[in-house]
Coordinates of C-alpha atoms in Angstrom, one line a residue:
M258 CA 54.8 78.5 122.4
I259 CA 56.9 75.4 122.6
Y260 CA 54.9 72.2 123.4
P261 CA 56.3 71.0 126.7
D262 CA 56.5 67.4 128.0
T263 CA 53.9 66.6 130.7
Q264 CA 54.6 65.4 134.0
L265 CA 52.4 63.5 136.8
F266 CA 51.2 66.2 139.4
I267 CA 51.4 64.3 143.0
D268 CA 51.4 65.7 146.4
G269 CA 52.3 69.2 145.3
L270 CA 54.9 68.3 142.9
W271 CA 55.4 67.6 139.3
R272 CA 57.5 64.5 138.8
D273 CA 58.1 61.7 136.2
A274 CA 56.6 58.2 136.6
T275 CA 58.7 56.0 139.0
D276 CA 59.6 53.8 136.3
G277 CA 60.6 56.6 133.8
R278 CA 58.1 55.3 131.1
T279 CA 56.2 58.1 128.9
L280 CA 53.7 58.0 125.9
E281 CA 53.9 60.0 122.8
V282 CA 51.8 63.1 122.0
V283 CA 50.9 63.6 118.5
N284 CA 49.5 66.9 116.8
P285 CA 46.2 65.4 115.0
A286 CA 46.7 68.5 112.5
T287 CA 50.3 67.1 111.1
N288 CA 50.2 63.3 112.7
Q289 CA 53.7 64.5 114.0
P290 CA 54.9 63.8 117.5
I291 CA 55.2 67.0 119.5
G292 CA 55.8 65.8 123.1
R293 CA 55.7 63.2 125.9
V294 CA 53.7 62.5 128.6
A295 CA 54.6 60.5 131.9
H296 CA 53.1 57.1 132.2
A297 CA 52.0 56.4 135.9
G298 CA 52.5 52.8 137.4
T299 CA 51.0 51.3 140.5
P300 CA 53.8 53.3 142.9
D301 CA 52.7 56.4 141.1
L302 CA 49.2 55.6 141.9
D303 CA 49.9 54.7 145.6
R304 CA 51.8 57.9 146.2
A305 CA 48.8 59.8 144.6
L306 CA 46.2 58.1 146.9
D307 CA 48.2 58.5 150.0
A308 CA 48.4 62.3 149.1
A309 CA 44.8 62.6 148.4
N310 CA 44.0 61.0 151.6
R311 CA 46.0 63.5 153.5
G312 CA 44.9 66.4 151.1
F313 CA 41.3 65.8 152.1
D314 CA 42.0 65.8 155.9
A315 CA 43.4 69.4 155.2
W316 CA 41.1 70.9 152.6
R317 CA 37.9 69.5 154.5
D318 CA 38.7 71.7 157.5
T319 CA 39.5 74.5 155.5
T320 CA 36.8 77.3 155.6
P321 CA 34.3 78.0 152.6
A322 CA 35.8 81.4 152.5
D323 CA 39.7 80.3 152.3
R324 CA 38.6 77.7 149.8
S325 CA 37.0 80.1 147.9
K326 CA 40.0 82.5 148.0
V327 CA 42.1 79.9 146.5
M328 CA 39.8 78.7 143.8
R329 CA 39.2 82.6 142.9
R330 CA 43.0 83.2 142.5
A331 CA 43.0 79.9 140.3
A332 CA 40.5 81.7 138.1
G333 CA 42.5 84.7 137.6
L334 CA 45.5 82.8 136.6
M335 CA 43.7 80.8 134.1
R336 CA 42.5 84.1 132.4
D337 CA 46.0 85.6 132.5
R338 CA 47.1 82.6 131.1
A339 CA 44.5 81.7 128.5
T340 CA 46.3 82.7 125.4
D341 CA 49.4 80.5 126.0
I342 CA 46.9 77.6 127.4
A343 CA 44.9 77.8 124.1
R344 CA 48.1 77.4 121.9
L345 CA 48.9 74.1 123.9
L346 CA 45.2 72.8 123.4
T347 CA 45.1 73.6 119.9
Q348 CA 48.5 71.6 119.3
E349 CA 47.5 68.6 121.1
Q350 CA 43.7 68.5 120.2
G351 CA 43.4 70.4 117.0
K352 CA 40.5 72.8 117.7
P353 CA 40.8 76.4 116.3
L354 CA 42.6 78.6 118.5
T355 CA 39.2 80.7 118.8
E356 CA 37.6 77.7 120.3
A357 CA 40.5 76.8 122.5
N358 CA 40.9 80.2 123.8
A359 CA 37.0 80.3 124.6
E360 CA 37.5 76.9 126.5
A361 CA 40.4 78.2 128.9
V362 CA 38.2 81.4 129.6
A363 CA 35.3 79.6 130.3
A364 CA 37.3 77.6 132.6
A365 CA 37.8 80.8 134.8
D366 CA 34.2 81.5 134.7
I367 CA 33.3 78.0 136.0
I368 CA 35.9 78.2 138.9
E369 CA 34.6 81.5 140.3
W370 CA 31.1 80.2 140.0
F371 CA 31.9 77.2 142.1
A372 CA 33.9 79.4 144.5
E373 CA 31.0 81.3 145.5
E374 CA 28.6 78.1 145.4
G375 CA 30.6 76.4 148.0
F376 CA 29.2 79.2 150.6
R377 CA 25.6 77.8 149.8
V378 CA 26.2 74.0 151.0
Y379 CA 23.6 74.2 153.7
G380 CA 22.1 71.8 156.2
R381 CA 19.1 72.5 158.1
I382 CA 17.4 72.5 161.4
V383 CA 14.2 70.3 161.7
P384 CA 11.9 70.9 164.8
H385 CA 11.2 67.5 166.6
R386 CA 7.6 66.2 166.5
R387 CA 7.2 65.8 170.4
D388 CA 10.1 67.1 172.2
L389 CA 11.3 70.6 172.0
A390 CA 14.2 69.7 173.9
V391 CA 15.5 67.4 171.0
R392 CA 17.7 69.4 168.3
Q393 CA 17.4 67.8 165.0
M394 CA 20.2 68.6 162.5
V395 CA 20.7 67.5 158.9
L396 CA 24.2 68.1 157.9
K397 CA 26.3 68.1 154.6
D398 CA 29.9 66.7 154.9
P399 CA 32.3 66.4 151.9
V400 CA 32.3 62.6 150.8
G401 CA 36.0 62.3 150.7
P402 CA 38.8 61.7 148.1
T403 CA 37.5 61.3 144.7
A404 CA 38.6 60.1 141.2
A405 CA 38.0 61.8 137.9
F406 CA 38.3 60.2 134.5
T407 CA 38.3 62.6 131.8
P408 CA 38.4 62.8 127.8
W409 CA 40.3 64.2 125.2
N410 CA 37.7 66.5 123.5
F411 CA 37.5 69.0 126.0
P412 CA 40.4 68.5 128.0
I413 CA 40.1 71.7 130.2
N414 CA 36.2 72.0 130.4
Q415 CA 35.5 68.3 131.4
V416 CA 38.3 68.5 134.0
V417 CA 37.4 71.9 135.7
R418 CA 33.8 71.0 136.1
K419 CA 34.8 68.1 138.1
V420 CA 37.5 69.6 140.0
C421 CA 35.5 72.6 140.9
A422 CA 32.6 71.0 142.3
A423 CA 34.8 68.5 144.2
L424 CA 37.0 71.6 145.8
A425 CA 33.8 73.6 146.5
A426 CA 32.3 70.8 148.5
G427 CA 35.5 70.2 150.5
C428 CA 36.9 67.0 148.7
S429 CA 40.2 66.0 147.1
M430 CA 40.5 64.6 143.8
I431 CA 42.8 62.6 141.7
V432 CA 42.3 63.3 137.9
K433 CA 43.1 60.9 135.3
G434 CA 43.6 63.1 132.2
A435 CA 43.6 62.0 128.4
E436 CA 46.8 60.8 127.1
E437 CA 46.3 62.4 123.9
T438 CA 45.7 65.9 125.3
P439 CA 47.7 66.0 128.6
A440 CA 49.3 69.6 128.4
S441 CA 46.1 71.8 128.7
P442 CA 44.7 70.0 131.8
A443 CA 48.0 70.3 133.3
A444 CA 48.3 74.0 132.9
L445 CA 44.8 74.1 134.8
V446 CA 46.1 72.0 137.6
R447 CA 49.3 74.2 137.7
A448 CA 46.9 77.4 138.1
F449 CA 45.4 75.6 141.1
A450 CA 48.7 74.9 142.6
D451 CA 50.1 78.5 141.8
A452 CA 47.0 79.7 143.7
G453 CA 48.0 77.9 146.9
L454 CA 45.9 74.9 146.8
P455 CA 47.5 72.6 149.7
P456 CA 49.5 69.6 148.4
G457 CA 47.5 66.4 148.0
V458 CA 44.2 68.1 147.3
L459 CA 44.4 67.7 143.5
G460 CA 46.6 65.1 141.7
L461 CA 47.0 64.7 138.1
I462 CA 47.9 61.5 136.4
Y463 CA 48.2 59.8 132.9
G464 CA 48.7 56.2 132.0
N465 CA 47.0 53.0 131.0
P466 CA 43.1 53.9 131.1
A467 CA 42.1 50.4 132.1
E468 CA 44.6 49.7 134.5
I469 CA 44.2 53.1 136.6
S470 CA 40.6 52.8 136.6
S471 CA 40.6 49.2 137.6
Y472 CA 43.1 50.4 140.5
L473 CA 41.4 53.6 141.7
I474 CA 37.9 52.5 141.6
P475 CA 38.1 49.7 144.2
H476 CA 40.7 51.4 146.4
P477 CA 39.2 52.3 149.9
V478 CA 40.8 55.6 149.8
I479 CA 38.3 56.7 146.9
R480 CA 34.8 57.5 147.8
K481 CA 33.4 58.9 144.7
I482 CA 33.8 58.4 140.9
T483 CA 33.2 61.0 138.1
F484 CA 33.6 60.0 134.6
T485 CA 32.9 61.6 131.0
G486 CA 33.2 59.3 128.0
S487 CA 31.2 56.5 126.1
T488 CA 28.2 54.9 127.2
A489 CA 30.0 51.5 127.0
V490 CA 33.0 52.3 129.0
G491 CA 30.7 54.2 131.6
K492 CA 28.6 51.2 132.2
Q493 CA 31.7 49.1 133.0
L494 CA 33.0 51.7 135.3
A495 CA 29.7 52.5 137.0
A496 CA 29.4 48.5 137.5
L497 CA 32.8 48.4 139.0
A498 CA 32.1 51.4 141.5
G499 CA 28.8 49.7 142.3
Q500 CA 30.5 46.5 143.4
Y501 CA 32.2 48.8 146.1
M502 CA 29.3 51.0 146.9
K503 CA 31.1 54.1 145.4
R504 CA 28.9 57.2 144.3
V505 CA 29.1 57.8 140.8
T506 CA 28.4 60.7 138.3
M507 CA 28.5 59.6 134.8
E508 CA 28.2 61.9 131.8
L509 CA 28.2 59.6 128.7
G510 CA 27.7 59.5 125.0
G511 CA 24.6 61.1 123.1
H512 CA 23.0 61.2 119.7
A513 CA 21.5 64.6 120.0
P514 CA 18.2 65.1 117.8
V515 CA 17.3 68.5 116.1
I516 CA 13.6 69.0 115.4
V517 CA 12.7 71.7 112.9
A518 CA 9.0 72.3 112.8
E519 CA 7.4 73.6 109.9
D520 CA 6.9 77.1 111.4
A521 CA 10.6 77.3 112.3
D522 CA 12.8 80.3 111.3
I523 CA 15.0 78.4 109.0
A524 CA 18.0 80.9 109.2
L525 CA 18.1 80.8 112.9
A526 CA 18.1 77.2 112.9
V527 CA 20.8 76.9 110.5
K528 CA 23.1 79.4 112.0
S529 CA 22.4 77.9 115.6
V530 CA 23.0 74.2 114.9
G531 CA 25.3 74.9 112.0
G532 CA 27.7 76.3 114.5
A533 CA 27.0 73.5 117.1
K534 CA 27.4 70.7 114.7
F535 CA 31.0 71.6 113.4
R536 CA 32.1 73.2 116.2
N537 CA 35.4 71.1 117.6
A538 CA 35.0 69.2 114.4
G539 CA 31.6 67.5 115.5
Q540 CA 33.7 65.9 118.6
V541 CA 31.2 67.0 121.1
C542 CA 28.8 64.8 123.2
T543 CA 26.2 67.5 122.9
S544 CA 26.7 67.8 119.0
P545 CA 23.5 67.9 117.0
T546 CA 23.6 64.7 114.9
R547 CA 20.1 63.6 114.1
F548 CA 18.2 66.2 112.1
L549 CA 14.3 65.8 111.9
V550 CA 13.0 68.4 109.4
H551 CA 9.4 68.8 108.7
K552 CA 8.8 68.1 105.0
S553 CA 7.7 71.2 103.8
V554 CA 10.8 73.2 104.7
A555 CA 13.3 70.3 104.4
H556 CA 14.8 71.5 101.1
Q557 CA 15.1 74.9 102.4
F558 CA 16.7 73.7 105.5
S559 CA 19.1 71.0 103.9
T560 CA 20.4 73.4 101.4
A561 CA 21.2 76.1 103.6
L562 CA 23.0 73.9 106.0
A563 CA 24.9 72.3 103.1
R564 CA 25.9 75.8 102.0
H565 CA 27.0 76.7 105.7
A566 CA 29.2 73.4 105.6
Q567 CA 30.7 74.0 102.4
S568 CA 31.8 77.7 103.7
L569 CA 33.7 76.6 106.5
K570 CA 37.5 76.9 106.4
V571 CA 39.0 73.5 107.5
G572 CA 42.7 73.4 108.4
N573 CA 45.3 73.6 111.2
G574 CA 43.7 75.2 114.3
L575 CA 46.9 77.5 114.6
E576 CA 46.4 79.2 111.5
V577 CA 44.4 82.5 111.4
G578 CA 40.9 82.0 109.9
T579 CA 40.5 78.2 110.7
Q580 CA 36.8 77.4 111.5
M581 CA 37.1 73.5 111.8
G582 CA 40.2 71.7 112.7
P583 CA 41.1 67.9 112.6
L584 CA 39.6 64.9 113.9
A585 CA 41.4 63.5 116.8
N586 CA 43.2 60.5 115.3
A587 CA 43.0 58.3 112.1
R588 CA 40.2 56.1 113.8
R589 CA 38.0 58.8 113.7
L590 CA 38.5 59.2 109.8
A591 CA 37.7 55.7 109.4
A592 CA 34.7 56.1 111.4
M593 CA 33.4 58.9 109.5
A594 CA 34.2 57.2 106.0
D595 CA 32.3 53.9 107.1
L596 CA 29.3 55.9 108.3
T597 CA 28.9 58.1 105.4
R598 CA 29.4 54.8 102.9
D599 CA 26.9 53.1 104.9
A600 CA 24.3 55.9 104.4
L601 CA 24.8 56.4 100.9
E602 CA 24.4 52.6 100.2
Q603 CA 21.2 52.6 102.0
G604 CA 19.8 55.5 99.7
A605 CA 21.0 58.7 101.6
T606 CA 22.0 61.4 99.4
L607 CA 25.4 63.5 99.9
L608 CA 24.8 67.2 99.7
V609 CA 28.0 68.1 100.7
G610 CA 31.6 66.8 101.9
G611 CA 31.8 62.9 102.6
E612 CA 35.6 62.7 102.0
R613 CA 38.9 63.1 103.5
I614 CA 40.9 66.4 103.0
G615 CA 44.3 65.9 102.1
E616 CA 46.7 63.4 103.2
R617 CA 48.3 65.0 106.0
G618 CA 46.6 65.4 109.3
N619 CA 43.0 64.1 110.4
F620 CA 40.9 66.5 108.3
W621 CA 37.5 65.3 107.2
A622 CA 35.4 67.7 105.2
P623 CA 32.1 68.8 106.9
T624 CA 29.4 66.5 105.6
V625 CA 25.6 67.0 105.3
L626 CA 23.6 63.9 104.2
A627 CA 19.9 64.2 103.2
D628 CA 17.2 61.4 103.1
V629 CA 18.8 59.3 105.5
P630 CA 16.9 56.1 106.3
R631 CA 16.2 55.4 109.8
S632 CA 18.3 51.9 109.7
A633 CA 21.4 53.8 108.5
R634 CA 24.2 53.7 111.0
V635 CA 24.7 57.3 111.2
F636 CA 21.2 57.5 112.6
N637 CA 21.5 55.0 115.3
E638 CA 25.5 55.1 116.3
E639 CA 26.9 58.5 117.7
P640 CA 29.2 59.8 114.9
F641 CA 31.3 62.0 117.2
G642 CA 32.5 63.8 114.1
P643 CA 31.2 66.4 111.3
V644 CA 28.6 64.6 109.8
A645 CA 24.9 65.9 109.8
A646 CA 22.3 63.4 109.0
I647 CA 18.6 64.7 107.9
R648 CA 15.3 62.8 107.3
T649 CA 12.0 64.6 107.1
F650 CA 8.8 64.0 109.2
E651 CA 5.2 65.1 108.6
V652 CA 3.8 65.4 112.2
L653 CA 5.5 66.9 115.2
E654 CA 4.8 63.8 117.5
E655 CA 6.1 61.6 114.9
A656 CA 9.5 63.6 115.2
I657 CA 9.4 63.4 119.0
V658 CA 9.0 59.7 118.8
E659 CA 11.9 59.5 116.6
A660 CA 13.9 61.6 118.9
N661 CA 13.2 59.4 121.8
R662 CA 13.8 56.0 120.0
L663 CA 17.5 55.6 120.9
P664 CA 18.5 54.9 124.2
Y665 CA 20.4 58.0 124.5
G666 CA 19.4 61.2 126.3
L667 CA 21.9 63.9 126.6
A668 CA 21.0 66.8 124.7
G669 CA 18.4 67.8 122.1
Y670 CA 17.3 71.0 120.0
A671 CA 14.4 72.4 118.6
F672 CA 13.1 75.2 116.2
T673 CA 9.6 76.5 116.5
R674 CA 7.7 79.9 116.6
S675 CA 4.8 78.3 118.4
L676 CA 4.8 78.4 122.2
K677 CA 2.2 75.5 122.2
C678 CA 5.0 73.2 120.2
A679 CA 7.9 74.5 122.5
D680 CA 5.9 73.4 125.4
L681 CA 5.2 70.0 124.0
L682 CA 8.9 69.3 123.0
A683 CA 10.1 70.7 126.6
R684 CA 7.6 68.1 128.2
R685 CA 7.9 65.1 125.9
V686 CA 11.6 65.1 124.3
E687 CA 13.6 62.6 126.5
V688 CA 17.0 64.4 127.0
G689 CA 18.9 66.1 130.1
M690 CA 19.3 69.5 128.2
L691 CA 17.0 70.7 125.6
W692 CA 17.6 74.1 123.8
I693 CA 14.9 75.4 121.7
N694 CA 15.4 78.2 119.0
M695 CA 19.2 78.7 120.2
S696 CA 22.4 76.7 120.0
S697 CA 23.8 74.9 123.2
Q698 CA 24.9 77.1 125.8
P699 CA 25.8 75.3 128.9
S700 CA 26.9 77.1 132.0
A701 CA 28.1 76.7 135.4
E702 CA 25.0 77.4 137.0
M703 CA 22.6 75.1 135.0
P704 CA 22.8 71.4 135.4
F705 CA 24.9 69.6 132.9
G706 CA 24.0 66.0 132.3
G707 CA 22.0 63.1 130.6
I708 CA 19.2 60.5 131.4
K709 CA 18.7 57.2 130.0
D710 CA 22.0 55.6 128.7
S711 CA 23.6 59.2 128.7
G712 CA 24.3 58.9 132.5
Y713 CA 23.2 60.1 135.5
G714 CA 24.2 63.2 137.8
S715 CA 25.0 66.8 136.9
E716 CA 28.5 68.4 136.4
G717 CA 26.7 71.9 136.5
G718 CA 24.7 74.2 138.9
P719 CA 24.1 73.2 142.8
E720 CA 23.3 69.9 141.7
A721 CA 26.8 69.2 140.9
L722 CA 28.0 69.7 144.5
E723 CA 25.3 67.1 146.0
A724 CA 27.2 64.1 144.3
Y725 CA 30.3 65.3 146.8
L726 CA 28.4 65.6 149.7
N727 CA 27.2 63.1 152.7
V728 CA 23.9 63.9 154.2
R729 CA 23.8 62.9 157.8
T730 CA 21.2 63.2 160.5
V731 CA 22.1 64.4 164.1
A732 CA 19.9 64.8 166.9
V733 CA 20.8 66.3 170.4
T734 CA 18.8 66.5 173.5
N735 CA 19.5 68.9 176.3
A736 CA 17.2 66.9 178.6

């Protein structure tokens, strides 16, 4: 499939930027340009805002049943087009075709779930304390036009969660997509447009992230912000939104601990976190990164994880059999080299990997480091790449303290055969999502989000819709 140039989607139409500006899109597996994406300017943003305002007026008065029909048609189109969309995603982002196809198909599942959840936005009747002639109602109304800022690592998944929660609640949305990966979110938006979504309800723009966020967030049309990205940028956007009393959902960075207890099923642990660690070349906010392994099983676990990492086929995601693709850009390669070098200088042991593969493309060998000191950067900074750092513990409570040491609190993993230990971990590990004896398995019907510096709010489950709803009290008397 030929990679297309990507336009802006504003007021139901695909269009170039007003001033004709574009940005280059590069395939990270080859470092070669493959296309261009339109670069929005202020006139384009104004047009998108006006369209979103009008789109909201129409969509808020559309019944949940009619909203659901449009969304379900969009899900069907995503499923029908998944194979072609996956090729676009792999070309621009690098992940293997199997992962890209799974992301496109999962988008259809997410759309369908939210299409039905929109029926369950309920208010309630509350009896008055003293006067039966007073009818007290709690109403839930859509908050208004919203703005979404989305990343490059999951350019369909991170867009579809935001879009679907907004649409199910009755809101319009302007999506600011990632310039590195523009074609796959454009394919998602096209599915909604082809499904009959009214003009203005959903817009898609690209351009300078700082300029766009500083213009959209304060704008009086926008009433709610959702962002997925780094903690540093998220704090800046949340602070800006706070100045204008805008509601915010933040899904920010993580540094997921993995606790492997002495009674853990080691084969299960390696299979589960090995797959999760190197999925999307480790460029996953929920990726397991800090491996805390009981001293008695550390050698067995480390050896098995290193063997798993060494067995992975790294290459162009379009090639059959590829299990791990490239990093997004040269900056990520440099980051992996710096983190690995720092850990080794501080006494860590390199079990496998630790170097770039070839000179063409952004390929980094799956890396496993053992005996990593707590002071190493890789144990304190989110690596966002295919590097697993292991250190040991002797008492489970010691591992829990280490797991909670950092300000991050997005995801965590644990492996134990003991129900008592599992209960302790569930209560004490400070993360928004904890998977015990399994790999990460987020789904549309479950909350998705973090705590502490990993953000607040949810992009899954019924909780996701709450951020797009105003709760109002209305009291009526017939006296």
